[in-house]
Amino acid sequence: MALLYGSRVFFNLNFKASKLSRTLTHSYPRFQVRSMATSEMKKIQIQRDDTTFDAYVVGKEDAPGIVVLQEWWGVDFEIKNHALKISKLEPGYKALIPDLYRGKVGLDAAEAQHLMDGLDWQGAVKDIQASVNWLKANGSQKVGVTGYCMGGALAIASSVLVSEVDAVVAFYGVPPPELADPTNTKVPIQAHFGELDNIVGFSDVKAAKGLEEKLKESGKPFEVHLYPGATHAFMNTSPEGIERRKGMGATDENEATAELAWSRFQSWMSCYLAA
């Protein structure tokens, strides 16, 4: 499924069932901000099937767990910012980031699209399941999943495909039907979208409304929030994240919007992950 960011191709969800295939037609600025190590984070390895992948853990021992899923950039500074913030939300969480790209990080949109094109999405769902299982085996009685952009779509997919998940909060991303149908979600879902997001069929208003209709059919608790004046990736409020968004044409800066979304995130997870 090719998704458009304005008049430019944003990325391509590379499912075998998809009949759409496009390439980047415009250049993007290259960002010299590499994935930053955080002293509070511990790097671990998780086994699933016949493969092992790296993950990053931060937060309270024996706290509820939250799997935090990357944007198309990879495990970079912004997803680590999110995980660190989540770990410090009341009542305290153990946040885990699985490295779906196996150590690779996109420094510009062309690299990010290349990495995303090469992602085994069914394999990524298995990584999420292994991450949830690791948290539950290491002190977390309940585990939620959250994600941003690509990770948001995967978070919703996990609500359908990973039976061990207890709650999901997704940011600006809806999985294509080839991967998962949100009508079949097994857990409560909260989702967040910007009203000015123009990634057609993935995170624009039409996609958000379509998700809402499917969640109504699921019979599970849900919330779908639309934020006026917000474009794609509005949760990225670090100086580096703002710079990167501006380079891709997203000029809105509204920290209050992000804080409102964080407040709703905290309420949702504390409700459904309480022991």
Short mmCIF file of the C-alpha atoms (twelve columns), coordinates in Angstrom:
data_MODEL
# 
_entry.id   MODEL 
# 
loop_
_atom_site.group_PDB 
_atom_site.id 
_atom_site.type_symbol 
_atom_site.label_atom_id 
_atom_site.label_alt_id 
_atom_site.label_comp_id 
_atom_site.label_asym_id 
_atom_site.label_seq_id 
_atom_site.Cartn_x 
_atom_site.Cartn_y 
_atom_site.Cartn_z 
_atom_site.pdbx_PDB_model_num 
ATOM 1   C CA . MET A 1   0.000   0.000   0.000  1 
ATOM 2   C CA . ALA A 2   1.665   3.227   -1.087 1 
ATOM 3   C CA . LEU A 3   0.869   6.220   1.069  1 
ATOM 4   C CA . LEU A 4   1.175   9.835   0.023  1 
ATOM 5   C CA . TYR A 5   2.607   12.621  2.156  1 
ATOM 6   C CA . GLY A 6   1.183   15.625  0.347  1 
ATOM 7   C CA . SER A 7   2.219   15.145  -3.277 1 
ATOM 8   C CA . ARG A 8   5.140   12.896  -2.345 1 
ATOM 9   C CA . VAL A 9   5.293   9.199   -1.635 1 
ATOM 10  C CA . PHE A 10  5.738   8.693   2.102  1 
ATOM 11  C CA . PHE A 11  6.262   4.944   2.295  1 
ATOM 12  C CA . ASN A 12  5.165   1.632   0.925  1 
ATOM 13  C CA . LEU A 13  3.687   -1.134  3.094  1 
ATOM 14  C CA . ASN A 14  5.220   -4.078  1.313  1 
ATOM 15  C CA . PHE A 15  2.595   -6.823  1.571  1 
ATOM 16  C CA . LYS A 16  2.513   -9.579  -1.028 1 
ATOM 17  C CA . ALA A 17  -1.224  -8.994  -1.381 1 
ATOM 18  C CA . SER A 18  -0.759  -5.337  -2.223 1 
ATOM 19  C CA . LYS A 19  -1.029  -4.398  -5.887 1 
ATOM 20  C CA . LEU A 20  0.400   -0.921  -5.367 1 
ATOM 21  C CA . SER A 21  4.094   -0.223  -5.704 1 
ATOM 22  C CA . ARG A 22  5.652   3.223   -6.023 1 
ATOM 23  C CA . THR A 23  9.051   4.799   -5.528 1 
ATOM 24  C CA . LEU A 24  10.210  8.071   -4.056 1 
ATOM 25  C CA . THR A 25  9.992   10.884  -6.575 1 
ATOM 26  C CA . HIS A 26  11.288  13.745  -4.452 1 
ATOM 27  C CA . SER A 27  14.374  14.140  -2.325 1 
ATOM 28  C CA . TYR A 28  14.208  14.835  1.374  1 
ATOM 29  C CA . PRO A 29  16.723  16.473  3.711  1 
ATOM 30  C CA . ARG A 30  19.102  14.120  5.472  1 
ATOM 31  C CA . PHE A 31  19.088  14.333  9.244  1 
ATOM 32  C CA . GLN A 32  22.355  13.899  11.078 1 
ATOM 33  C CA . VAL A 33  20.705  12.844  14.337 1 
ATOM 34  C CA . ARG A 34  21.511  9.223   14.989 1 
ATOM 35  C CA . SER A 35  19.914  6.890   17.489 1 
ATOM 36  C CA . MET A 36  21.066  8.100   20.890 1 
ATOM 37  C CA . ALA A 37  21.909  5.804   23.765 1 
ATOM 38  C CA . THR A 38  19.985  6.519   26.950 1 
ATOM 39  C CA . SER A 39  21.779  5.669   30.163 1 
ATOM 40  C CA . GLU A 40  18.514  4.636   31.805 1 
ATOM 41  C CA . MET A 41  17.809  2.041   29.118 1 
ATOM 42  C CA . LYS A 42  19.035  -1.527  29.231 1 
ATOM 43  C CA . LYS A 43  19.707  -3.422  26.030 1 
ATOM 44  C CA . ILE A 44  18.512  -7.014  26.071 1 
ATOM 45  C CA . GLN A 45  18.031  -9.827  23.564 1 
ATOM 46  C CA . ILE A 46  14.762  -11.650 22.988 1 
ATOM 47  C CA . GLN A 47  14.400  -15.047 21.356 1 
ATOM 48  C CA . ARG A 48  11.508  -15.975 19.083 1 
ATOM 49  C CA . ASP A 49  11.323  -18.967 16.778 1 
ATOM 50  C CA . ASP A 50  14.819  -19.406 15.342 1 
ATOM 51  C CA . THR A 51  15.909  -15.773 15.584 1 
ATOM 52  C CA . THR A 52  17.066  -13.318 18.243 1 
ATOM 53  C CA . PHE A 53  16.530  -9.565  18.247 1 
ATOM 54  C CA . ASP A 54  17.656  -6.636  20.366 1 
ATOM 55  C CA . ALA A 55  15.264  -4.660  22.540 1 
ATOM 56  C CA . TYR A 56  15.590  -1.721  24.921 1 
ATOM 57  C CA . VAL A 57  13.963  -1.706  28.360 1 
ATOM 58  C CA . VAL A 58  13.424  1.156   30.794 1 
ATOM 59  C CA . GLY A 59  11.235  1.598   33.856 1 
ATOM 60  C CA . LYS A 60  10.122  0.014   37.106 1 
ATOM 61  C CA . GLU A 61  10.651  -3.647  37.779 1 
ATOM 62  C CA . ASP A 62  7.417   -5.625  38.219 1 
ATOM 63  C CA . ALA A 63  5.407   -2.713  36.787 1 
ATOM 64  C CA . PRO A 64  2.820   -3.112  34.029 1 
ATOM 65  C CA . GLY A 65  4.613   -3.446  30.697 1 
ATOM 66  C CA . ILE A 66  4.176   -1.465  27.493 1 
ATOM 67  C CA . VAL A 67  5.726   -2.481  24.171 1 
ATOM 68  C CA . VAL A 68  6.667   0.703   22.281 1 
ATOM 69  C CA . LEU A 69  6.806   0.364   18.485 1 
ATOM 70  C CA . GLN A 70  8.998   2.482   16.248 1 
ATOM 71  C CA . GLU A 71  8.121   4.804   13.392 1 
ATOM 72  C CA . TRP A 72  9.500   4.000   9.942  1 
ATOM 73  C CA . TRP A 73  12.803  5.648   10.973 1 
ATOM 74  C CA . GLY A 74  13.756  2.763   13.262 1 
ATOM 75  C CA . VAL A 75  14.833  2.755   16.907 1 
ATOM 76  C CA . ASP A 76  16.078  6.333   16.971 1 
ATOM 77  C CA . PHE A 77  16.115  9.244   19.397 1 
ATOM 78  C CA . GLU A 78  12.364  9.919   19.155 1 
ATOM 79  C CA . ILE A 79  11.078  6.439   19.930 1 
ATOM 80  C CA . LYS A 80  13.490  6.319   22.869 1 
ATOM 81  C CA . ASN A 81  12.107  9.669   24.033 1 
ATOM 82  C CA . HIS A 82  8.612   8.191   23.952 1 
ATOM 83  C CA . ALA A 83  9.601   5.036   25.835 1 
ATOM 84  C CA . LEU A 84  11.385  7.052   28.509 1 
ATOM 85  C CA . LYS A 85  8.347   9.293   28.988 1 
ATOM 86  C CA . ILE A 86  6.011   6.292   29.164 1 
ATOM 87  C CA . SER A 87  8.161   4.655   31.837 1 
ATOM 88  C CA . LYS A 88  7.750   7.745   34.036 1 
ATOM 89  C CA . LEU A 89  3.986   8.129   33.694 1 
ATOM 90  C CA . GLU A 90  1.968   7.316   36.790 1 
ATOM 91  C CA . PRO A 91  1.742   4.706   38.198 1 
ATOM 92  C CA . GLY A 92  5.030   3.715   36.492 1 
ATOM 93  C CA . TYR A 93  5.625   1.302   33.618 1 
ATOM 94  C CA . LYS A 94  8.281   -0.952  32.186 1 
ATOM 95  C CA . ALA A 95  8.631   0.158   28.549 1 
ATOM 96  C CA . LEU A 96  10.229  -2.134  25.963 1 
ATOM 97  C CA . ILE A 97  11.226  -1.190  22.406 1 
ATOM 98  C CA . PRO A 98  11.784  -4.175  20.089 1 
ATOM 99  C CA . ASP A 99  14.239  -3.371  17.289 1 
ATOM 100 C CA . LEU A 100 12.163  -4.366  14.278 1 
ATOM 101 C CA . TYR A 101 14.903  -3.235  11.845 1 
ATOM 102 C CA . ARG A 102 17.654  -5.224  13.570 1 
ATOM 103 C CA . GLY A 103 19.913  -2.262  14.292 1 
ATOM 104 C CA . LYS A 104 19.308  -0.207  11.161 1 
ATOM 105 C CA . VAL A 105 18.102  3.413   11.345 1 
ATOM 106 C CA . GLY A 106 16.903  5.634   8.508  1 
ATOM 107 C CA . LEU A 107 18.564  9.054   8.487  1 
ATOM 108 C CA . ASP A 108 16.411  10.372  5.667  1 
ATOM 109 C CA . ALA A 109 13.056  9.469   4.151  1 
ATOM 110 C CA . ALA A 110 14.590  7.447   1.308  1 
ATOM 111 C CA . GLU A 111 16.446  5.242   3.794  1 
ATOM 112 C CA . ALA A 112 13.371  4.955   6.005  1 
ATOM 113 C CA . GLN A 113 11.229  3.888   3.057  1 
ATOM 114 C CA . HIS A 114 13.851  1.323   2.020  1 
ATOM 115 C CA . LEU A 115 13.884  -0.141  5.538  1 
ATOM 116 C CA . MET A 116 10.120  -0.216  5.759  1 
ATOM 117 C CA . ASP A 117 9.794   -1.795  2.309  1 
ATOM 118 C CA . GLY A 118 12.039  -4.592  3.521  1 
ATOM 119 C CA . LEU A 119 10.183  -5.219  6.774  1 
ATOM 120 C CA . ASP A 120 8.621   -8.641  7.242  1 
ATOM 121 C CA . TRP A 121 5.354   -7.458  8.776  1 
ATOM 122 C CA . GLN A 122 4.183   -10.865 9.881  1 
ATOM 123 C CA . GLY A 123 7.627   -11.320 11.429 1 
ATOM 124 C CA . ALA A 124 7.261   -7.945  13.167 1 
ATOM 125 C CA . VAL A 125 4.021   -9.172  14.737 1 
ATOM 126 C CA . LYS A 126 5.945   -12.191 16.025 1 
ATOM 127 C CA . ASP A 127 8.535   -9.788  17.485 1 
ATOM 128 C CA . ILE A 128 5.710   -7.978  19.279 1 
ATOM 129 C CA . GLN A 129 4.345   -11.233 20.643 1 
ATOM 130 C CA . ALA A 130 7.793   -12.251 21.883 1 
ATOM 131 C CA . SER A 131 8.222   -8.827  23.494 1 
ATOM 132 C CA . VAL A 132 4.864   -9.085  25.277 1 
ATOM 133 C CA . ASN A 133 5.766   -12.569 26.474 1 
ATOM 134 C CA . TRP A 134 9.168   -11.366 27.721 1 
ATOM 135 C CA . LEU A 135 7.556   -8.620  29.784 1 
ATOM 136 C CA . LYS A 136 5.030   -11.039 31.275 1 
ATOM 137 C CA . ALA A 137 7.810   -13.485 32.101 1 
ATOM 138 C CA . ASN A 138 9.792   -10.713 33.784 1 
ATOM 139 C CA . GLY A 139 7.389   -9.232  36.278 1 
ATOM 140 C CA . SER A 140 4.645   -7.488  34.280 1 
ATOM 141 C CA . GLN A 141 1.240   -8.991  35.030 1 
ATOM 142 C CA . LYS A 142 -0.391  -7.022  32.212 1 
ATOM 143 C CA . VAL A 143 1.121   -5.620  29.025 1 
ATOM 144 C CA . GLY A 144 -0.071  -2.990  26.572 1 
ATOM 145 C CA . VAL A 145 1.212   -2.097  23.123 1 
ATOM 146 C CA . THR A 146 1.623   1.369   21.666 1 
ATOM 147 C CA . GLY A 147 3.177   2.637   18.457 1 
ATOM 148 C CA . TYR A 148 3.603   5.616   16.171 1 
ATOM 149 C CA . CYS A 149 3.001   5.746   12.404 1 
ATOM 150 C CA . MET A 150 4.230   2.340   11.187 1 
ATOM 151 C CA . GLY A 151 4.253   1.271   14.825 1 
ATOM 152 C CA . GLY A 152 0.698   2.517   15.289 1 
ATOM 153 C CA . ALA A 153 -0.511  0.248   12.501 1 
ATOM 154 C CA . LEU A 154 1.404   -2.654  14.043 1 
ATOM 155 C CA . ALA A 155 -0.029  -1.885  17.482 1 
ATOM 156 C CA . ILE A 156 -3.565  -2.222  16.108 1 
ATOM 157 C CA . ALA A 157 -2.542  -5.391  14.288 1 
ATOM 158 C CA . SER A 158 -1.271  -6.806  17.578 1 
ATOM 159 C CA . SER A 159 -4.714  -6.275  19.126 1 
ATOM 160 C CA . VAL A 160 -6.031  -8.757  16.578 1 
ATOM 161 C CA . LEU A 161 -3.125  -11.170 16.218 1 
ATOM 162 C CA . VAL A 162 -1.426  -11.322 19.644 1 
ATOM 163 C CA . SER A 163 -3.690  -12.875 22.253 1 
ATOM 164 C CA . GLU A 164 -1.432  -11.932 25.179 1 
ATOM 165 C CA . VAL A 165 -1.931  -8.157  24.706 1 
ATOM 166 C CA . ASP A 166 -4.156  -6.440  27.285 1 
ATOM 167 C CA . ALA A 167 -4.644  -2.952  25.779 1 
ATOM 168 C CA . VAL A 168 -3.498  -0.854  22.804 1 
ATOM 169 C CA . VAL A 169 -2.930  2.839   22.139 1 
ATOM 170 C CA . ALA A 170 -2.111  3.645   18.502 1 
ATOM 171 C CA . PHE A 171 -0.887  6.921   17.027 1 
ATOM 172 C CA . TYR A 172 -1.634  7.847   13.393 1 
ATOM 173 C CA . GLY A 173 -1.527  4.469   11.713 1 
ATOM 174 C CA . VAL A 174 -4.078  1.873   10.564 1 
ATOM 175 C CA . PRO A 175 -3.052  -1.603  9.336  1 
ATOM 176 C CA . PRO A 176 -4.107  -2.679  5.858  1 
ATOM 177 C CA . PRO A 177 -6.649  -5.507  5.716  1 
ATOM 178 C CA . GLU A 178 -3.976  -7.892  4.396  1 
ATOM 179 C CA . LEU A 179 -2.412  -7.788  7.852  1 
ATOM 180 C CA . ALA A 180 -5.300  -7.392  10.296 1 
ATOM 181 C CA . ASP A 181 -8.946  -6.309  10.434 1 
ATOM 182 C CA . PRO A 182 -9.605  -4.062  13.487 1 
ATOM 183 C CA . THR A 183 -13.157 -5.450  13.609 1 
ATOM 184 C CA . ASN A 184 -11.554 -8.544  15.137 1 
ATOM 185 C CA . THR A 185 -9.654  -6.780  17.918 1 
ATOM 186 C CA . LYS A 186 -9.542  -8.710  21.161 1 
ATOM 187 C CA . VAL A 187 -8.652  -5.812  23.487 1 
ATOM 188 C CA . PRO A 188 -9.564  -2.173  24.231 1 
ATOM 189 C CA . ILE A 189 -8.063  0.290   21.711 1 
ATOM 190 C CA . GLN A 190 -7.464  4.016   21.872 1 
ATOM 191 C CA . ALA A 191 -6.291  5.767   18.682 1 
ATOM 192 C CA . HIS A 192 -5.031  9.278   17.902 1 
ATOM 193 C CA . PHE A 193 -4.979  11.168  14.592 1 
ATOM 194 C CA . GLY A 194 -4.330  14.699  13.365 1 
ATOM 195 C CA . GLU A 195 -7.161  16.323  11.412 1 
ATOM 196 C CA . LEU A 196 -4.632  17.746  8.931  1 
ATOM 197 C CA . ASP A 197 -2.820  14.447  8.403  1 
ATOM 198 C CA . ASN A 198 -2.847  13.811  4.648  1 
ATOM 199 C CA . ILE A 199 -1.385  10.321  4.410  1 
ATOM 200 C CA . VAL A 200 -4.275  8.933   2.422  1 
ATOM 201 C CA . GLY A 201 -5.760  5.642   3.560  1 
ATOM 202 C CA . PHE A 202 -3.342  5.258   6.460  1 
ATOM 203 C CA . SER A 203 -3.727  8.126   8.929  1 
ATOM 204 C CA . ASP A 204 -5.899  10.805  7.325  1 
ATOM 205 C CA . VAL A 205 -9.367  11.636  8.660  1 
ATOM 206 C CA . LYS A 206 -11.020 9.098   6.370  1 
ATOM 207 C CA . ALA A 207 -8.751  6.359   7.694  1 
ATOM 208 C CA . ALA A 208 -9.493  7.427   11.277 1 
ATOM 209 C CA . LYS A 209 -13.243 7.369   10.646 1 
ATOM 210 C CA . GLY A 210 -12.958 3.997   8.960  1 
ATOM 211 C CA . LEU A 211 -11.111 2.629   11.980 1 
ATOM 212 C CA . GLU A 212 -13.791 4.039   14.262 1 
ATOM 213 C CA . GLU A 213 -16.514 2.200   12.348 1 
ATOM 214 C CA . LYS A 214 -14.620 -1.076  12.528 1 
ATOM 215 C CA . LEU A 215 -14.011 -0.677  16.254 1 
ATOM 216 C CA . LYS A 216 -17.719 -0.097  16.782 1 
ATOM 217 C CA . GLU A 217 -18.307 -3.494  15.206 1 
ATOM 218 C CA . SER A 218 -15.694 -5.135  17.444 1 
ATOM 219 C CA . GLY A 219 -17.729 -4.747  20.604 1 
ATOM 220 C CA . LYS A 220 -14.579 -3.847  22.551 1 
ATOM 221 C CA . PRO A 221 -14.022 -0.551  24.403 1 
ATOM 222 C CA . PHE A 222 -12.471 2.071   22.126 1 
ATOM 223 C CA . GLU A 223 -11.748 5.753   21.647 1 
ATOM 224 C CA . VAL A 224 -10.715 7.509   18.435 1 
ATOM 225 C CA . HIS A 225 -9.430  11.062  18.906 1 
ATOM 226 C CA . LEU A 226 -8.942  13.665  16.169 1 
ATOM 227 C CA . TYR A 227 -6.816  16.729  16.933 1 
ATOM 228 C CA . PRO A 228 -7.599  20.024  15.142 1 
ATOM 229 C CA . GLY A 229 -4.631  21.703  13.486 1 
ATOM 230 C CA . ALA A 230 -2.406  18.638  13.886 1 
ATOM 231 C CA . THR A 231 -0.581  16.922  11.031 1 
ATOM 232 C CA . HIS A 232 1.215   13.579  10.961 1 
ATOM 233 C CA . ALA A 233 3.654   12.668  13.769 1 
ATOM 234 C CA . PHE A 234 2.421   15.439  16.060 1 
ATOM 235 C CA . MET A 235 3.710   13.553  19.114 1 
ATOM 236 C CA . ASN A 236 7.304   14.238  18.041 1 
ATOM 237 C CA . THR A 237 8.002   17.392  20.026 1 
ATOM 238 C CA . SER A 238 11.750  17.164  20.646 1 
ATOM 239 C CA . PRO A 239 13.871  19.822  18.886 1 
ATOM 240 C CA . GLU A 240 15.251  17.188  16.524 1 
ATOM 241 C CA . GLY A 241 11.813  15.752  15.878 1 
ATOM 242 C CA . ILE A 242 10.358  19.186  15.107 1 
ATOM 243 C CA . GLU A 243 13.219  19.887  12.700 1 
ATOM 244 C CA . ARG A 244 12.646  16.600  10.920 1 
ATOM 245 C CA . ARG A 245 8.893   17.179  10.641 1 
ATOM 246 C CA . LYS A 246 9.456   20.649  9.192  1 
ATOM 247 C CA . GLY A 247 11.778  19.147  6.603  1 
ATOM 248 C CA . MET A 248 8.867   16.947  5.505  1 
ATOM 249 C CA . GLY A 249 6.405   19.818  5.304  1 
ATOM 250 C CA . ALA A 250 4.733   19.519  8.733  1 
ATOM 251 C CA . THR A 251 5.034   22.997  10.212 1 
ATOM 252 C CA . ASP A 252 2.548   22.702  13.079 1 
ATOM 253 C CA . GLU A 253 3.972   22.921  16.588 1 
ATOM 254 C CA . ASN A 254 1.444   22.343  19.335 1 
ATOM 255 C CA . GLU A 255 2.850   20.926  22.522 1 
ATOM 256 C CA . ALA A 256 -0.588  21.203  24.146 1 
ATOM 257 C CA . THR A 257 -1.968  18.719  21.605 1 
ATOM 258 C CA . ALA A 258 0.752   16.211  22.426 1 
ATOM 259 C CA . GLU A 259 0.225   16.670  26.157 1 
ATOM 260 C CA . LEU A 260 -3.524  16.103  25.770 1 
ATOM 261 C CA . ALA A 261 -2.798  12.897  23.859 1 
ATOM 262 C CA . TRP A 262 -0.348  11.808  26.543 1 
ATOM 263 C CA . SER A 263 -2.994  12.445  29.198 1 
ATOM 264 C CA . ARG A 264 -5.470  10.273  27.342 1 
ATOM 265 C CA . PHE A 265 -2.796  7.620   26.820 1 
ATOM 266 C CA . GLN A 266 -2.071  7.569   30.561 1 
ATOM 267 C CA . SER A 267 -5.753  7.276   31.494 1 
ATOM 268 C CA . TRP A 268 -6.301  4.421   29.032 1 
ATOM 269 C CA . MET A 269 -3.304  2.365   30.023 1 
ATOM 270 C CA . SER A 270 -3.781  2.892   33.750 1 
ATOM 271 C CA . CYS A 271 -7.398  1.735   33.393 1 
ATOM 272 C CA . TYR A 272 -6.679  -1.452  31.461 1 
ATOM 273 C CA . LEU A 273 -3.254  -2.424  32.771 1 
ATOM 274 C CA . ALA A 274 -4.053  -2.111  36.471 1 
ATOM 275 C CA . ALA A 275 -3.356  -5.389  38.240 1 
# 
